[in-house]
Amino acid sequence: MVYRYILFNKPYNVLSQFTDNSDSNHRHHTLKEYISVDSVYPVGRLDQDSEGLLLLTNHGQLQHRLTDPKFAHPRTYWVQVERIPDTTALKQLEEGITIKNYRTRPAKVKLLSVEPSLPPRNPPIRFRKTVPTAWLEIMITEGRNRQVRRMTAAVGFPTLRLVRIAIADLRLDELKPGEWRDLNSTEIASLFKFKSKI
């Protein structure tokens, strides 16, 4: 079997799947509109309203390793939040937050001094002249459902825009929204280096 490893920059409002299984009359955009490679599947997911790096492969063992929390590979996000987080909120995010019935693992969090260079989102986030926004860089080692959004909301700074810029050593770099490329051999090897933390 020939294994494929694909890096895709998922645009906003695209489902992280190849088929639209919703019951509504509204048709959703899917990966099929962008990737014409048979039998590859997303490793983990990005919500419809999130953007950025998505890894796809037909290598089942790697898929398992990268979605199993015990292997704890890092994922890095640029997160635009409502208002300017203070040091207390940043420390809470770093130390871990209890959301519903679990506590998030410690994260690396920094307040960005300048807005990151990203293509404009379509549609843009809502603009409120009286409410400032800030950008954070957040690196987590688990990928629970809507985790980053729930973390920032829990400390009082709701997420407005969320872009995954890195999965382990793989970076967004020059990949534009809707573009994909195959990984090179060095990048593929880097994905197998994660050892179980449990």
Tab-separated table of C-alpha atoms in Angstrom:
chain	number	residue	atom	x	y	z
A	1	MET	CA	0.000	0.000	0.000
A	2	VAL	CA	1.251	3.466	-0.838
A	3	TYR	CA	0.812	5.779	2.127
A	4	ARG	CA	-0.162	9.415	1.586
A	5	TYR	CA	0.404	12.226	4.076
A	6	ILE	CA	-1.263	15.509	3.174
A	7	LEU	CA	-1.179	18.913	4.822
A	8	PHE	CA	-4.225	21.101	4.113
A	9	ASN	CA	-5.007	24.679	5.083
A	10	LYS	CA	-8.712	24.379	5.903
A	11	PRO	CA	-10.694	27.533	5.200
A	12	TYR	CA	-13.404	28.866	7.484
A	13	ASN	CA	-16.851	27.248	7.094
A	14	VAL	CA	-15.553	23.946	5.682
A	15	LEU	CA	-16.353	20.632	7.405
A	16	SER	CA	-13.378	18.393	8.309
A	17	GLN	CA	-14.896	15.514	6.321
A	18	PHE	CA	-15.500	14.512	2.708
A	19	THR	CA	-19.287	14.141	2.861
A	20	ASP	CA	-22.065	16.383	4.140
A	21	ASN	CA	-24.119	14.190	6.476
A	22	SER	CA	-26.322	16.954	7.853
A	23	ASP	CA	-30.099	16.678	7.652
A	24	SER	CA	-30.618	20.353	6.920
A	25	ASN	CA	-31.450	21.743	3.487
A	26	HIS	CA	-28.362	23.953	3.692
A	27	ARG	CA	-25.406	22.389	1.886
A	28	HIS	CA	-22.088	22.522	3.736
A	29	HIS	CA	-18.653	22.853	2.170
A	30	THR	CA	-16.520	19.711	2.597
A	31	LEU	CA	-12.956	18.535	1.984
A	32	LYS	CA	-14.093	16.944	-1.287
A	33	GLU	CA	-14.233	20.407	-2.870
A	34	TYR	CA	-10.501	20.871	-2.244
A	35	ILE	CA	-8.750	17.481	-2.093
A	36	SER	CA	-9.015	15.002	-4.943
A	37	VAL	CA	-7.082	12.155	-3.307
A	38	ASP	CA	-8.848	8.844	-2.646
A	39	SER	CA	-8.983	7.129	0.726
A	40	VAL	CA	-7.254	9.718	2.924
A	41	TYR	CA	-8.906	10.789	6.154
A	42	PRO	CA	-8.383	13.695	8.559
A	43	VAL	CA	-6.236	13.085	11.624
A	44	GLY	CA	-8.406	14.667	14.305
A	45	ARG	CA	-10.546	17.564	13.213
A	46	LEU	CA	-11.008	21.296	13.047
A	47	ASP	CA	-14.463	22.679	13.689
A	48	GLN	CA	-16.380	24.204	10.802
A	49	ASP	CA	-15.774	27.690	12.222
A	50	SER	CA	-12.034	27.108	12.755
A	51	GLU	CA	-9.276	27.454	10.180
A	52	GLY	CA	-5.766	26.256	9.503
A	53	LEU	CA	-3.726	23.074	9.411
A	54	LEU	CA	-5.391	19.732	8.926
A	55	LEU	CA	-3.369	16.560	8.406
A	56	LEU	CA	-4.837	13.777	6.264
A	57	THR	CA	-3.489	10.270	5.699
A	58	ASN	CA	-4.404	6.713	4.770
A	59	HIS	CA	-1.916	5.405	7.365
A	60	GLY	CA	-4.170	3.999	10.090
A	61	GLN	CA	-1.437	3.430	12.678
A	62	LEU	CA	-0.240	7.029	12.438
A	63	GLN	CA	-3.806	8.266	12.585
A	64	HIS	CA	-4.289	6.355	15.835
A	65	ARG	CA	-1.033	7.653	17.342
A	66	LEU	CA	-1.876	11.260	16.592
A	67	THR	CA	-5.431	11.103	17.908
A	68	ASP	CA	-4.668	9.077	21.067
A	69	PRO	CA	-4.234	11.589	23.958
A	70	LYS	CA	-1.435	9.530	25.548
A	71	PHE	CA	0.974	10.490	22.757
A	72	ALA	CA	0.471	14.189	23.564
A	73	HIS	CA	1.709	15.821	20.363
A	74	PRO	CA	1.551	19.635	20.361
A	75	ARG	CA	-0.906	21.708	18.348
A	76	THR	CA	-0.443	25.469	18.114
A	77	TYR	CA	-3.176	28.029	17.460
A	78	TRP	CA	-3.469	31.745	16.885
A	79	VAL	CA	-6.591	32.806	18.735
A	80	GLN	CA	-8.333	36.145	18.461
A	81	VAL	CA	-10.307	36.846	21.626
A	82	GLU	CA	-12.720	39.495	22.776
A	83	ARG	CA	-11.053	42.048	25.057
A	84	ILE	CA	-7.439	41.973	26.327
A	85	PRO	CA	-6.645	39.043	28.666
A	86	ASP	CA	-4.846	39.980	31.875
A	87	THR	CA	-1.987	38.037	33.460
A	88	THR	CA	-4.406	36.134	35.728
A	89	ALA	CA	-6.356	34.783	32.740
A	90	LEU	CA	-3.148	33.860	30.885
A	91	LYS	CA	-1.856	32.009	33.962
A	92	GLN	CA	-5.122	30.096	34.287
A	93	LEU	CA	-4.925	29.012	30.649
A	94	GLU	CA	-1.319	27.887	31.140
A	95	GLU	CA	-1.992	25.899	34.317
A	96	GLY	CA	-5.128	24.138	33.058
A	97	ILE	CA	-8.822	24.833	33.397
A	98	THR	CA	-11.676	22.670	34.587
A	99	ILE	CA	-14.300	22.457	31.839
A	100	LYS	CA	-17.366	20.396	32.659
A	101	ASN	CA	-15.946	17.140	34.060
A	102	TYR	CA	-12.274	17.344	33.016
A	103	ARG	CA	-9.255	19.529	33.584
A	104	THR	CA	-7.182	20.604	30.609
A	105	ARG	CA	-3.473	19.827	30.554
A	106	PRO	CA	-1.037	22.695	31.065
A	107	ALA	CA	-0.658	24.814	27.921
A	108	LYS	CA	1.868	27.317	26.586
A	109	VAL	CA	0.187	30.688	26.166
A	110	LYS	CA	1.461	34.087	25.109
A	111	LEU	CA	-0.202	37.377	24.291
A	112	LEU	CA	0.965	38.473	20.827
A	113	SER	CA	2.170	42.067	20.655
A	114	VAL	CA	1.134	42.434	16.999
A	115	GLU	CA	-1.707	40.930	15.007
A	116	PRO	CA	-0.440	37.879	13.076
A	117	SER	CA	-0.242	38.056	9.311
A	118	LEU	CA	-3.225	36.030	8.130
A	119	PRO	CA	-5.457	36.243	5.068
A	120	PRO	CA	-8.759	37.955	5.854
A	121	ARG	CA	-11.545	35.628	6.905
A	122	ASN	CA	-14.661	35.416	4.772
A	123	PRO	CA	-16.970	36.441	6.317
A	124	PRO	CA	-14.933	38.630	8.710
A	125	ILE	CA	-15.489	38.456	12.458
A	126	ARG	CA	-18.053	40.874	13.850
A	127	PHE	CA	-16.499	44.245	14.592
A	128	ARG	CA	-17.490	46.178	17.709
A	129	LYS	CA	-15.871	49.578	18.050
A	130	THR	CA	-16.276	49.612	21.827
A	131	VAL	CA	-14.778	46.139	22.424
A	132	PRO	CA	-11.047	45.651	21.804
A	133	THR	CA	-9.644	42.303	20.697
A	134	ALA	CA	-6.321	40.549	21.250
A	135	TRP	CA	-4.407	37.660	19.696
A	136	LEU	CA	-3.002	34.773	21.709
A	137	GLU	CA	-0.704	31.941	20.706
A	138	ILE	CA	-1.828	28.782	22.498
A	139	MET	CA	-0.098	25.410	22.327
A	140	ILE	CA	-1.971	22.404	23.718
A	141	THR	CA	-1.138	18.687	23.773
A	142	GLU	CA	-4.664	17.321	23.660
A	143	GLY	CA	-7.490	17.908	21.249
A	144	ARG	CA	-10.836	17.718	22.967
A	145	ASN	CA	-13.957	18.981	21.231
A	146	ARG	CA	-13.826	22.797	20.881
A	147	GLN	CA	-11.207	22.825	23.626
A	148	VAL	CA	-9.453	26.127	22.903
A	149	ARG	CA	-12.768	27.961	22.531
A	150	ARG	CA	-13.996	26.501	25.815
A	151	MET	CA	-10.740	27.422	27.560
A	152	THR	CA	-10.816	31.096	26.556
A	153	ALA	CA	-14.533	31.354	27.334
A	154	ALA	CA	-13.952	29.838	30.787
A	155	VAL	CA	-11.578	32.683	31.701
A	156	GLY	CA	-13.919	35.355	30.291
A	157	PHE	CA	-12.379	36.053	26.876
A	158	PRO	CA	-14.499	34.426	24.142
A	159	THR	CA	-12.771	33.282	20.958
A	160	LEU	CA	-13.654	35.243	17.819
A	161	ARG	CA	-11.275	33.589	15.338
A	162	LEU	CA	-9.243	30.398	15.662
A	163	VAL	CA	-6.445	29.354	13.284
A	164	ARG	CA	-4.306	26.249	13.811
A	165	ILE	CA	-0.818	27.199	12.652
A	166	ALA	CA	1.141	24.073	13.631
A	167	ILE	CA	0.741	20.356	14.256
A	168	ALA	CA	3.911	19.163	15.993
A	169	ASP	CA	6.751	20.352	13.671
A	170	LEU	CA	4.468	20.961	10.675
A	171	ARG	CA	3.717	24.637	10.066
A	172	LEU	CA	1.209	26.615	8.030
A	173	ASP	CA	3.982	28.672	6.383
A	174	GLU	CA	3.119	29.542	2.759
A	175	LEU	CA	0.088	27.260	2.432
A	176	LYS	CA	-2.891	29.466	1.551
A	177	PRO	CA	-6.491	28.680	2.598
A	178	GLY	CA	-7.806	25.858	0.419
A	179	GLU	CA	-4.321	24.682	-0.631
A	180	TRP	CA	-2.745	21.317	0.195
A	181	ARG	CA	0.558	19.554	-0.337
A	182	ASP	CA	2.183	16.187	0.335
A	183	LEU	CA	4.610	15.942	3.247
A	184	ASN	CA	8.273	15.293	2.526
A	185	SER	CA	10.138	12.338	4.069
A	186	THR	CA	11.630	14.426	6.905
A	187	GLU	CA	8.194	15.744	7.873
A	188	ILE	CA	6.710	12.245	7.781
A	189	ALA	CA	9.482	10.880	10.014
A	190	SER	CA	8.890	13.685	12.530
A	191	LEU	CA	5.301	12.494	13.065
A	192	PHE	CA	6.459	9.110	14.356
A	193	LYS	CA	8.724	10.469	17.095
A	194	PHE	CA	6.024	10.927	19.731
A	195	LYS	CA	6.221	8.391	22.558
A	196	SER	CA	3.389	7.535	24.917
A	197	LYS	CA	3.287	9.809	27.976
A	198	ILE	CA	1.131	7.311	29.924
